Amino acid sequence: MPEKIAVEMRGVTKRYPRVLACDGVDLSVRQGEIHAIIGENGAGKSTLMKILYGMVRPDEGSIKLNGKPLIGHSASDSIKLGLGMVHQHFMLIDPFTVAENVVLGIEPTKAGLFIDGRAARERVERLSTEYGLALDPDERIENLSVGLEQRAEIVKVLYRGADILILDEPTGVLTPQEVTELFVVLRALRESGRTIIFITHKLNEVIELADRVTVMRDGSVTGVVSAAETTPEELATMMVGRDVLLRVERQEATLGEPVLTVSKLSALGRKGTHVLENVDLEIRSGEILGIAGVQGNGQTELVDAITGLHATSSGSVTLSGTDITNLKPRAIRDLGVAHVPEDRLERGIVPDFSVAENLLLGHHHRAGYSHRGLINVAKMEEHARTLIAEHDIRPADPSISAAHLSGGNQQKLIVAREFDGAPTLLIASQPTRGVDIGAIEFVHTSILKKRDAGVAVLLVSAELSEIMTLSDRIAVMYGGRIVAEFEGGTVSEEELGRYMTGAGDSGDEPVRNRPLDDNSPGQAAAGGEA
Amino acid sequence: MSPPGALGTITRARKSDGAGKLVSLLSPLVAVLAAFLVGGLVVAAIGESPLRFYSVLFRGAFGSVDGIGLVLFNATPLIFAGLAVAFAFRSGLFNIGGEGQLYIGSFVCAWAALKMPGAPAVLLIPVLILASAAGGALWAAIPGYLKARFGVHEVINTIMMNFIAVALTGYLVVEIFKEPGQMTPQTAVIPVAGELPRLAGFFQSIAVPLPNANPLNASFLIALVAVWLAWFILYRTTLGYEIRAVGHNTSAAEYAGINVRRTLVMAMLLSGAFAGLVATNEIMGFRHRFLDNFSSGIGFMGIAVALLGRNSPLGVLFAALLFGVLNTGALEVDIFTDVPRELILVVQAVTIILVVVGNEIVRRRLAGGAQKRRPSKEGLEAS
Ligand SMILES: Nc1ncnc2c1ncn2[C@@H]1O[C@H](COP(=O)(O)OP(=O)(O)OP(=O)(O)O)[C@@H](O)[C@H]1O
Ligand SMILES: [Mg+2]
């Protein structure tokens, strides 16, 4: 059957001062297919999509949309031509409702003057039911989970009449459940004849969802394969150019003294409700404690409370015997706490700083880098060069601004900075978000190395498989409380999943599969958050 | 906020980003040319010859050594005022209180000089320089503290502090420190030991015929040092690193253990100190006394200077020089053409607006347009 080509990119080249982001890329996407684009960090995937969408102008090459050439188009032209992009960072207005956000810019009006709220709501409802995008049109964006925000973003793109959808790493921020739901939506969209292009680093998603896959490396296409005829291993090899260990080797843990002790820790959120409630945790030297949980159940606040970024209301945090409750972030850092933050753009980097300056963030006041208030620039650069080489940050240029790194390389920069030095407690939130499989392997190995060197590790991840492969113990958070705790390897993904959604929550003491010495039952916590 | 290029990072060798550097150098130039073009149209519209207008203007500024000296003299206070705005801006604060800060700096300078009548120059000059900076710093620290402590917007407070400074110094000079037996609201002349030397003598000694009457003085050299110092603080000190981190991404700065409040207050203090240094030119170098209402908006021009200089210290230097050219040339135009004085001011202001706006447009064009149109986080992340 003759296929219609929805998107045809030929010889697309984009040069940046230090790198050739796209080097004569050909991309051909058939109408009505789900087309995955994969490749290492910095391979040029996002750049290619921004070129297609009209956000970045290519230096060379041609683009055809449904057979018609596109020349010098802008993003607003793209929208008119039925091309929609769901950005990795959502472009929604928080205090507005879902419906208001969706219709923003092309609102249905009454008498051309007043926004027709009801019509807006109806249209949103129609779109969401049609594709299984369950959403409450009257809910404000600020009250939505990340998964629902993404839905709102998809509905917004559909409302604007997109029949080709571009999604840049849509699953990076989602829970496994949300990923499954997203895939149902994407399949429904394909059924309706729409074309979908999505970028991902998760190869099993590619196999599960995509029809065809374009693999990129170093700005060029290394292959186009049909998803049905390939395996994750083969894709990995095409991406990286070598075999990738999809699993890491781990030794038995040798536990030392307790490093982090959190007891009865509670904290209030912005609205005055408990975001953390009587949390008890202990991590020993040489141990990895994984925190599983659906985003927004207190993991962020727990990490922030430990690192001094969120005030606690009661309870205590102790680091190797020192009480660090509500100390200043710098004091806590200086006691040996390293922290990979969950949101790299919000906290992890200063985009306008160079890579070298970013690699110094949080260490910049320490001896060696700072002397009598002066920054030792030579030392800073040397430090940067070492970490860049060690962590394969690309391009390997300490002077380039961090805003110009690809998403995965920004993440590698943060990991490099926080793993450096000799932390006694390493807090890693979503440490592999957005990094390619080669780098995941590297980060995982590094985490295990830290643990084997006696570091206590607190790992927070939305990625259950990451939690399960790395953790010596797993705690599940739900509604600001630890609802269950397991020895690593003794619990199935399904069981964790149940606790994560609150199903196994008795509202009392956490469920533990190992006897705890100082367990004092009967202290019924008020579990009013559910 | 900063262009990749001109003093954009601390890293020493910046081999890369050649294009970025070119853009940041080229765009102000193109913008200035475009501004002159449109300014010329305005002149033509009022029936004068643009060619004659500009030839008189440039002859005034560059036609003689005296003219060039005047350009540098006129640029000097603008360098300080521009640095003040640019420096605060690096921490994310908009200090539009330069005017008030320079009034206080100047008054403190004159007052200190009058209090030390017998002091020798080696003592008096450094003390007066410090007094000027301290006066400005103090005045800026108040809104800085209110911002850091209570989150009160610095723009409101710096504006109010401007009113207070002008009125307060006016009151002091009229009621308490007025020169005895004089009608003009001004202080007595400061001791000669507190005067900064004019540069005419020096230039004549190296065979540059700068007339003795030319007011260019050693404050210009202090301004050059201040440009270097601002750069050095921002890019070579831990404090500067923290100031820029707070300005670019406050939550990342907090996460990194930077004391955001303290950093904001420090940034305002230093910003105010730069503004206060205007006194080195106005009091120590030129008037030799404090005169009520002397500034006529130097502090506000500093905002335009900083904007045009894209908040980089070196950019501020060049922008201030451009303003110096316009101010100096305008005098000549006033004297030698029939263009009314008000219209010269109009052309001058139009040129400034065009340069600032044009610079922005040209920069975006040269930088390759489309992607720069999205100033959100999106534009910052490459993923
Ligand atoms: N605005 C920019 N200025 C300079 N270089 C850039 C810019 N945007 C991207 N690059 C460079 O282009 C290359 C490709 O980046 P791109 O973001 O397309 O990678 P990617 O394949 O999406 O990677 P990731 O998987 O990490 O998101 C990278 O080396 C990056 O550093
Ligand atoms: Mg990307």
Short mmCIF file of N, CA, C and O in Angstrom, two decimals, chain A residues 76-178:
data_model
loop_
_atom_site.label_atom_id
_atom_site.label_comp_id
_atom_site.label_asym_id
_atom_site.label_seq_id
_atom_site.Cartn_x
_atom_site.Cartn_y
_atom_site.Cartn_z
N SER A 76 4.65 29.52 15.05
CA SER A 76 3.22 29.82 14.85
C SER A 76 2.76 29.37 13.47
O SER A 76 1.60 28.98 13.30
N ASP A 77 3.67 29.39 12.48
CA ASP A 77 3.29 28.82 11.18
C ASP A 77 3.02 27.33 11.34
O ASP A 77 2.07 26.79 10.77
N SER A 78 3.88 26.67 12.11
CA SER A 78 3.75 25.22 12.29
C SER A 78 2.39 24.87 12.85
O SER A 78 1.74 23.93 12.40
N ILE A 79 1.96 25.66 13.84
CA ILE A 79 0.68 25.36 14.47
C ILE A 79 -0.43 25.45 13.42
O ILE A 79 -1.30 24.59 13.34
N LYS A 80 -0.34 26.47 12.57
CA LYS A 80 -1.37 26.61 11.52
C LYS A 80 -1.34 25.43 10.55
O LYS A 80 -2.34 25.05 9.99
N LEU A 81 -0.14 24.85 10.35
CA LEU A 81 -0.01 23.76 9.41
C LEU A 81 -0.31 22.41 10.05
O LEU A 81 -0.08 21.37 9.46
N GLY A 82 -0.78 22.42 11.30
CA GLY A 82 -1.17 21.17 11.93
C GLY A 82 -0.04 20.42 12.60
O GLY A 82 -0.10 19.21 12.80
N LEU A 83 1.02 21.17 12.94
CA LEU A 83 2.14 20.54 13.62
C LEU A 83 2.09 20.99 15.08
O LEU A 83 1.99 22.19 15.34
N GLY A 84 2.13 20.05 15.99
CA GLY A 84 2.06 20.45 17.40
C GLY A 84 3.21 19.87 18.17
O GLY A 84 3.69 18.78 17.86
N MET A 85 3.69 20.62 19.17
CA MET A 85 4.81 20.08 19.96
C MET A 85 4.46 20.13 21.44
O MET A 85 4.02 21.16 21.95
N VAL A 86 4.66 19.00 22.09
CA VAL A 86 4.49 18.96 23.54
C VAL A 86 5.89 19.08 24.13
O VAL A 86 6.72 18.20 23.97
N HIS A 87 6.12 20.21 24.77
CA HIS A 87 7.47 20.49 25.24
C HIS A 87 7.76 19.73 26.51
O HIS A 87 6.87 19.37 27.26
N GLN A 88 9.05 19.56 26.73
CA GLN A 88 9.45 18.83 27.92
C GLN A 88 9.10 19.63 29.16
O GLN A 88 8.70 19.09 30.18
N HIS A 89 9.25 20.95 29.06
CA HIS A 89 8.79 21.80 30.15
C HIS A 89 7.52 22.44 29.70
O HIS A 89 7.51 23.20 28.74
N PHE A 90 6.46 22.12 30.41
CA PHE A 90 5.16 22.50 29.91
C PHE A 90 5.00 24.01 29.91
O PHE A 90 5.49 24.70 30.77
N MET A 91 4.27 24.45 28.89
CA MET A 91 4.06 25.88 28.76
C MET A 91 2.62 26.20 29.15
O MET A 91 1.82 26.56 28.31
N LEU A 92 2.33 26.02 30.43
CA LEU A 92 0.97 26.25 30.88
C LEU A 92 0.99 27.36 31.92
O LEU A 92 2.00 27.60 32.56
N ILE A 93 -0.17 28.02 32.06
CA ILE A 93 -0.24 29.11 33.03
C ILE A 93 -0.88 28.56 34.31
O ILE A 93 -2.05 28.18 34.31
N ASP A 94 -0.09 28.50 35.36
CA ASP A 94 -0.49 27.77 36.57
C ASP A 94 -1.82 28.16 37.19
O ASP A 94 -2.60 27.30 37.54
N PRO A 95 -2.10 29.46 37.39
CA PRO A 95 -3.35 29.77 38.08
C PRO A 95 -4.58 29.64 37.19
O PRO A 95 -5.70 29.77 37.67
N PHE A 96 -4.39 29.38 35.90
CA PHE A 96 -5.54 29.22 35.00
C PHE A 96 -6.06 27.79 35.09
O PHE A 96 -5.33 26.87 35.43
N THR A 97 -7.33 27.62 34.70
CA THR A 97 -7.86 26.26 34.67
C THR A 97 -7.39 25.56 33.41
O THR A 97 -6.85 26.18 32.50
N VAL A 98 -7.63 24.26 33.38
CA VAL A 98 -7.28 23.47 32.22
C VAL A 98 -7.95 24.05 30.97
O VAL A 98 -7.29 24.30 29.96
N ALA A 99 -9.25 24.31 31.07
CA ALA A 99 -9.97 24.80 29.91
C ALA A 99 -9.41 26.14 29.44
O ALA A 99 -9.21 26.38 28.26
N GLU A 100 -9.13 27.01 30.39
CA GLU A 100 -8.60 28.33 30.02
C GLU A 100 -7.25 28.21 29.32
O GLU A 100 -6.97 28.90 28.35
N ASN A 101 -6.44 27.30 29.81
CA ASN A 101 -5.14 27.10 29.19
C ASN A 101 -5.27 26.55 27.78
O ASN A 101 -4.56 26.96 26.87
N VAL A 102 -6.19 25.61 27.64
CA VAL A 102 -6.32 24.95 26.35
C VAL A 102 -6.76 25.94 25.27
O VAL A 102 -6.21 25.97 24.17
N VAL A 103 -7.70 26.80 25.61
CA VAL A 103 -8.25 27.68 24.58
C VAL A 103 -7.46 28.98 24.46
O VAL A 103 -7.74 29.79 23.58
N LEU A 104 -6.48 29.15 25.31
CA LEU A 104 -5.73 30.41 25.34
C LEU A 104 -5.26 30.82 23.95
O LEU A 104 -4.62 30.06 23.25
N GLY A 105 -5.58 32.04 23.56
CA GLY A 105 -5.14 32.52 22.26
C GLY A 105 -6.18 32.35 21.19
O GLY A 105 -6.27 33.15 20.26
N ILE A 106 -6.98 31.28 21.27
CA ILE A 106 -8.07 31.10 20.32
C ILE A 106 -9.33 30.74 21.09
O ILE A 106 -9.91 29.68 20.92
N GLU A 107 -9.74 31.63 21.94
CA GLU A 107 -10.86 31.36 22.81
C GLU A 107 -12.17 31.46 22.03
O GLU A 107 -12.32 32.33 21.19
N PRO A 108 -13.11 30.55 22.34
CA PRO A 108 -14.45 30.74 21.79
C PRO A 108 -15.08 31.93 22.52
O PRO A 108 -14.91 32.07 23.73
N THR A 109 -15.74 32.81 21.79
CA THR A 109 -16.27 34.01 22.45
C THR A 109 -17.77 34.14 22.27
O THR A 109 -18.36 33.57 21.36
N LYS A 110 -18.31 34.91 23.16
CA LYS A 110 -19.71 35.32 23.05
C LYS A 110 -19.72 36.72 22.50
O LYS A 110 -19.06 37.60 23.06
N ALA A 111 -20.41 36.93 21.41
CA ALA A 111 -20.51 38.25 20.80
C ALA A 111 -19.12 38.85 20.56
O ALA A 111 -18.96 40.06 20.54
N GLY A 112 -18.16 38.00 20.39
CA GLY A 112 -16.82 38.48 20.08
C GLY A 112 -16.13 39.22 21.21
O GLY A 112 -15.11 39.85 21.02
N LEU A 113 -16.70 39.19 22.37
CA LEU A 113 -16.17 40.00 23.46
C LEU A 113 -15.80 39.18 24.68
O LEU A 113 -14.73 39.33 25.24
N PHE A 114 -16.73 38.33 25.09
CA PHE A 114 -16.52 37.60 26.33
C PHE A 114 -16.11 36.17 26.03
O PHE A 114 -16.63 35.58 25.08
N ILE A 115 -15.23 35.66 26.83
CA ILE A 115 -14.86 34.27 26.64
C ILE A 115 -16.04 33.38 27.01
O ILE A 115 -16.67 33.57 28.05
N ASP A 116 -16.35 32.49 26.10
CA ASP A 116 -17.47 31.59 26.35
C ASP A 116 -16.96 30.40 27.15
O ASP A 116 -16.51 29.41 26.59
N GLY A 117 -17.03 30.53 28.44
CA GLY A 117 -16.48 29.52 29.32
C GLY A 117 -17.08 28.15 29.09
O GLY A 117 -16.39 27.14 29.09
N ARG A 118 -18.39 28.14 28.84
CA ARG A 118 -19.03 26.85 28.71
C ARG A 118 -18.57 26.15 27.43
O ARG A 118 -18.26 24.96 27.43
N ALA A 119 -18.49 26.94 26.35
CA ALA A 119 -18.05 26.34 25.09
C ALA A 119 -16.63 25.80 25.25
O ALA A 119 -16.32 24.71 24.77
N ALA A 120 -15.80 26.55 25.92
CA ALA A 120 -14.42 26.12 26.12
C ALA A 120 -14.39 24.80 26.86
O ALA A 120 -13.72 23.85 26.46
N ARG A 121 -15.18 24.74 27.93
CA ARG A 121 -15.20 23.54 28.74
C ARG A 121 -15.70 22.35 27.92
O ARG A 121 -15.14 21.26 27.97
N GLU A 122 -16.74 22.60 27.12
CA GLU A 122 -17.30 21.50 26.32
C GLU A 122 -16.27 20.97 25.34
O GLU A 122 -16.13 19.76 25.16
N ARG A 123 -15.56 21.88 24.70
CA ARG A 123 -14.58 21.41 23.72
C ARG A 123 -13.48 20.60 24.37
O ARG A 123 -13.03 19.60 23.84
N VAL A 124 -13.06 21.07 25.52
CA VAL A 124 -12.01 20.33 26.22
C VAL A 124 -12.53 18.95 26.59
O VAL A 124 -11.86 17.93 26.41
N GLU A 125 -13.77 18.92 27.06
CA GLU A 125 -14.34 17.63 27.45
C GLU A 125 -14.44 16.69 26.26
O GLU A 125 -14.14 15.52 26.36
N ARG A 126 -14.87 17.25 25.13
CA ARG A 126 -15.02 16.42 23.95
C ARG A 126 -13.68 15.81 23.56
O ARG A 126 -13.57 14.60 23.35
N LEU A 127 -12.66 16.67 23.51
CA LEU A 127 -11.34 16.16 23.13
C LEU A 127 -10.84 15.13 24.13
O LEU A 127 -10.29 14.10 23.75
N SER A 128 -11.07 15.39 25.41
CA SER A 128 -10.49 14.46 26.37
C SER A 128 -11.22 13.13 26.37
O SER A 128 -10.58 12.10 26.51
N THR A 129 -12.52 13.14 26.19
CA THR A 129 -13.17 11.82 26.18
C THR A 129 -12.84 11.06 24.91
O THR A 129 -12.65 9.86 24.93
N GLU A 130 -12.72 11.79 23.80
CA GLU A 130 -12.46 11.12 22.54
C GLU A 130 -11.19 10.27 22.58
O GLU A 130 -11.11 9.21 22.00
N TYR A 131 -10.17 10.78 23.27
CA TYR A 131 -8.89 10.06 23.26
C TYR A 131 -8.52 9.48 24.63
O TYR A 131 -7.38 9.14 24.87
N GLY A 132 -9.49 9.41 25.52
CA GLY A 132 -9.20 8.83 26.82
C GLY A 132 -8.27 9.68 27.67
O GLY A 132 -7.53 9.19 28.50
N LEU A 133 -8.30 11.00 27.44
CA LEU A 133 -7.45 11.90 28.21
C LEU A 133 -8.22 12.47 29.39
O LEU A 133 -8.48 13.68 29.43
N ALA A 134 -8.62 11.62 30.31
CA ALA A 134 -9.48 12.09 31.40
C ALA A 134 -8.86 13.29 32.11
O ALA A 134 -7.72 13.25 32.56
N LEU A 135 -9.63 14.36 32.18
CA LEU A 135 -9.13 15.64 32.72
C LEU A 135 -10.32 16.43 33.20
O LEU A 135 -11.35 16.44 32.55
N ASP A 136 -10.16 17.13 34.29
CA ASP A 136 -11.23 18.01 34.74
C ASP A 136 -10.96 19.42 34.19
O ASP A 136 -9.99 20.06 34.59
N PRO A 137 -11.82 19.89 33.28
CA PRO A 137 -11.54 21.17 32.63
C PRO A 137 -11.50 22.34 33.61
O PRO A 137 -10.90 23.37 33.32
N ASP A 138 -12.14 22.19 34.78
CA ASP A 138 -12.20 23.31 35.70
C ASP A 138 -11.10 23.32 36.74
O ASP A 138 -11.02 24.23 37.56
N GLU A 139 -10.27 22.29 36.71
CA GLU A 139 -9.18 22.23 37.69
C GLU A 139 -8.09 23.20 37.29
O GLU A 139 -7.80 23.40 36.11
N ARG A 140 -7.49 23.83 38.31
CA ARG A 140 -6.38 24.73 37.99
C ARG A 140 -5.11 23.93 37.76
O ARG A 140 -4.89 22.90 38.41
N ILE A 141 -4.29 24.41 36.84
CA ILE A 141 -3.07 23.69 36.48
C ILE A 141 -2.20 23.42 37.71
O ILE A 141 -1.63 22.36 37.88
N GLU A 142 -2.13 24.40 38.60
CA GLU A 142 -1.23 24.25 39.76
C GLU A 142 -1.61 23.07 40.65
O GLU A 142 -0.80 22.60 41.43
N ASN A 143 -2.86 22.59 40.51
CA ASN A 143 -3.27 21.45 41.34
C ASN A 143 -3.09 20.11 40.63
O ASN A 143 -3.47 19.08 41.16
N LEU A 144 -2.53 20.13 39.44
CA LEU A 144 -2.43 18.89 38.68
C LEU A 144 -1.10 18.20 38.91
O LEU A 144 -0.09 18.85 39.18
N SER A 145 -1.10 16.89 38.77
CA SER A 145 0.16 16.16 38.80
C SER A 145 0.85 16.36 37.45
O SER A 145 0.24 16.83 36.49
N VAL A 146 2.12 15.98 37.40
CA VAL A 146 2.87 16.16 36.15
C VAL A 146 2.18 15.43 35.00
O VAL A 146 2.06 15.97 33.89
N GLY A 147 1.70 14.23 35.28
CA GLY A 147 1.06 13.45 34.23
C GLY A 147 -0.16 14.16 33.67
O GLY A 147 -0.39 14.18 32.46
N LEU A 148 -0.94 14.76 34.57
CA LEU A 148 -2.14 15.46 34.12
C LEU A 148 -1.79 16.75 33.40
O LEU A 148 -2.45 17.14 32.44
N GLU A 149 -0.73 17.39 33.85
CA GLU A 149 -0.29 18.60 33.14
C GLU A 149 0.06 18.25 31.71
O GLU A 149 -0.24 18.99 30.77
N GLN A 150 0.72 17.11 31.57
CA GLN A 150 1.09 16.70 30.23
C GLN A 150 -0.15 16.45 29.38
O GLN A 150 -0.21 16.81 28.22
N ARG A 151 -1.17 15.87 30.02
CA ARG A 151 -2.43 15.67 29.29
C ARG A 151 -3.00 16.99 28.83
O ARG A 151 -3.48 17.12 27.71
N ALA A 152 -3.00 17.96 29.75
CA ALA A 152 -3.53 19.27 29.39
C ALA A 152 -2.76 19.82 28.19
O ALA A 152 -3.33 20.41 27.28
N GLU A 153 -1.46 19.59 28.22
CA GLU A 153 -0.61 20.08 27.12
C GLU A 153 -0.99 19.37 25.81
O GLU A 153 -1.06 19.99 24.75
N ILE A 154 -1.25 18.07 25.90
CA ILE A 154 -1.63 17.33 24.69
C ILE A 154 -2.98 17.82 24.17
O ILE A 154 -3.16 18.06 22.98
N VAL A 155 -3.93 18.01 25.11
CA VAL A 155 -5.25 18.49 24.69
C VAL A 155 -5.11 19.87 24.03
O VAL A 155 -5.75 20.18 23.04
N LYS A 156 -4.22 20.67 24.58
CA LYS A 156 -4.01 22.01 24.03
C LYS A 156 -3.51 21.93 22.59
O LYS A 156 -3.99 22.65 21.70
N VAL A 157 -2.59 21.02 22.37
CA VAL A 157 -2.05 20.86 21.03
C VAL A 157 -3.13 20.34 20.08
O VAL A 157 -3.26 20.80 18.95
N LEU A 158 -3.94 19.40 20.57
CA LEU A 158 -5.00 18.85 19.73
C LEU A 158 -6.06 19.90 19.42
O LEU A 158 -6.58 19.98 18.32
N TYR A 159 -6.34 20.75 20.41
CA TYR A 159 -7.34 21.80 20.24
C TYR A 159 -6.91 22.74 19.12
O TYR A 159 -7.73 23.28 18.39
N ARG A 160 -5.62 22.91 18.99
CA ARG A 160 -5.12 23.77 17.93
C ARG A 160 -5.07 23.06 16.59
O ARG A 160 -4.52 23.58 15.63
N GLY A 161 -5.63 21.87 16.55
CA GLY A 161 -5.79 21.17 15.29
C GLY A 161 -4.57 20.42 14.80
O GLY A 161 -4.41 20.21 13.61
N ALA A 162 -3.70 20.02 15.72
CA ALA A 162 -2.50 19.32 15.28
C ALA A 162 -2.84 17.94 14.76
O ALA A 162 -3.59 17.21 15.39
N ASP A 163 -2.29 17.58 13.58
CA ASP A 163 -2.40 16.17 13.22
C ASP A 163 -1.03 15.51 13.14
O ASP A 163 -0.93 14.33 12.88
N ILE A 164 0.01 16.30 13.38
CA ILE A 164 1.32 15.69 13.61
C ILE A 164 1.78 16.17 14.98
O ILE A 164 1.86 17.37 15.22
N LEU A 165 2.04 15.24 15.89
CA LEU A 165 2.43 15.63 17.25
C LEU A 165 3.88 15.27 17.50
O LEU A 165 4.30 14.15 17.22
N ILE A 166 4.61 16.23 18.04
CA ILE A 166 5.98 15.96 18.44
C ILE A 166 6.05 15.94 19.95
O ILE A 166 5.55 16.86 20.60
N LEU A 167 6.60 14.88 20.53
CA LEU A 167 6.74 14.83 21.98
C LEU A 167 8.20 14.59 22.34
O LEU A 167 8.77 13.57 21.97
N ASP A 168 8.80 15.56 23.02
CA ASP A 168 10.21 15.44 23.38
C ASP A 168 10.33 14.83 24.78
O ASP A 168 9.98 15.47 25.77
N GLU A 169 10.78 13.61 24.84
CA GLU A 169 10.91 12.85 26.10
C GLU A 169 9.68 12.97 26.99
O GLU A 169 9.76 13.41 28.14
N PRO A 170 8.51 12.56 26.46
CA PRO A 170 7.29 12.73 27.24
C PRO A 170 7.24 11.83 28.46
O PRO A 170 6.56 12.13 29.43
N THR A 171 7.95 10.72 28.44
CA THR A 171 7.80 9.77 29.54
C THR A 171 8.81 10.00 30.64
O THR A 171 8.73 9.38 31.69
N GLY A 172 9.75 10.91 30.41
CA GLY A 172 10.81 11.14 31.39
C GLY A 172 10.29 11.48 32.77
O GLY A 172 10.87 11.09 33.77
N VAL A 173 9.18 12.22 32.82
CA VAL A 173 8.71 12.71 34.11
C VAL A 173 7.51 11.91 34.63
O VAL A 173 6.93 12.26 35.64
N LEU A 174 7.15 10.85 33.93
CA LEU A 174 5.91 10.15 34.30
C LEU A 174 6.17 8.91 35.15
O LEU A 174 7.23 8.31 35.09
N THR A 175 5.16 8.55 35.93
CA THR A 175 5.21 7.29 36.66
C THR A 175 4.85 6.17 35.69
O THR A 175 4.23 6.43 34.65
N PRO A 176 5.21 4.94 36.03
CA PRO A 176 4.92 3.82 35.11
C PRO A 176 3.43 3.77 34.74
O PRO A 176 3.09 3.55 33.57
N GLN A 177 2.58 3.99 35.72
CA GLN A 177 1.15 3.99 35.47
C GLN A 177 0.78 5.07 34.44
O GLN A 177 0.04 4.84 33.49
N GLU A 178 1.34 6.25 34.64
CA GLU A 178 1.05 7.34 33.72
C GLU A 178 1.58 7.06 32.32
O GLU A 178 0.98 7.46 31.32
#
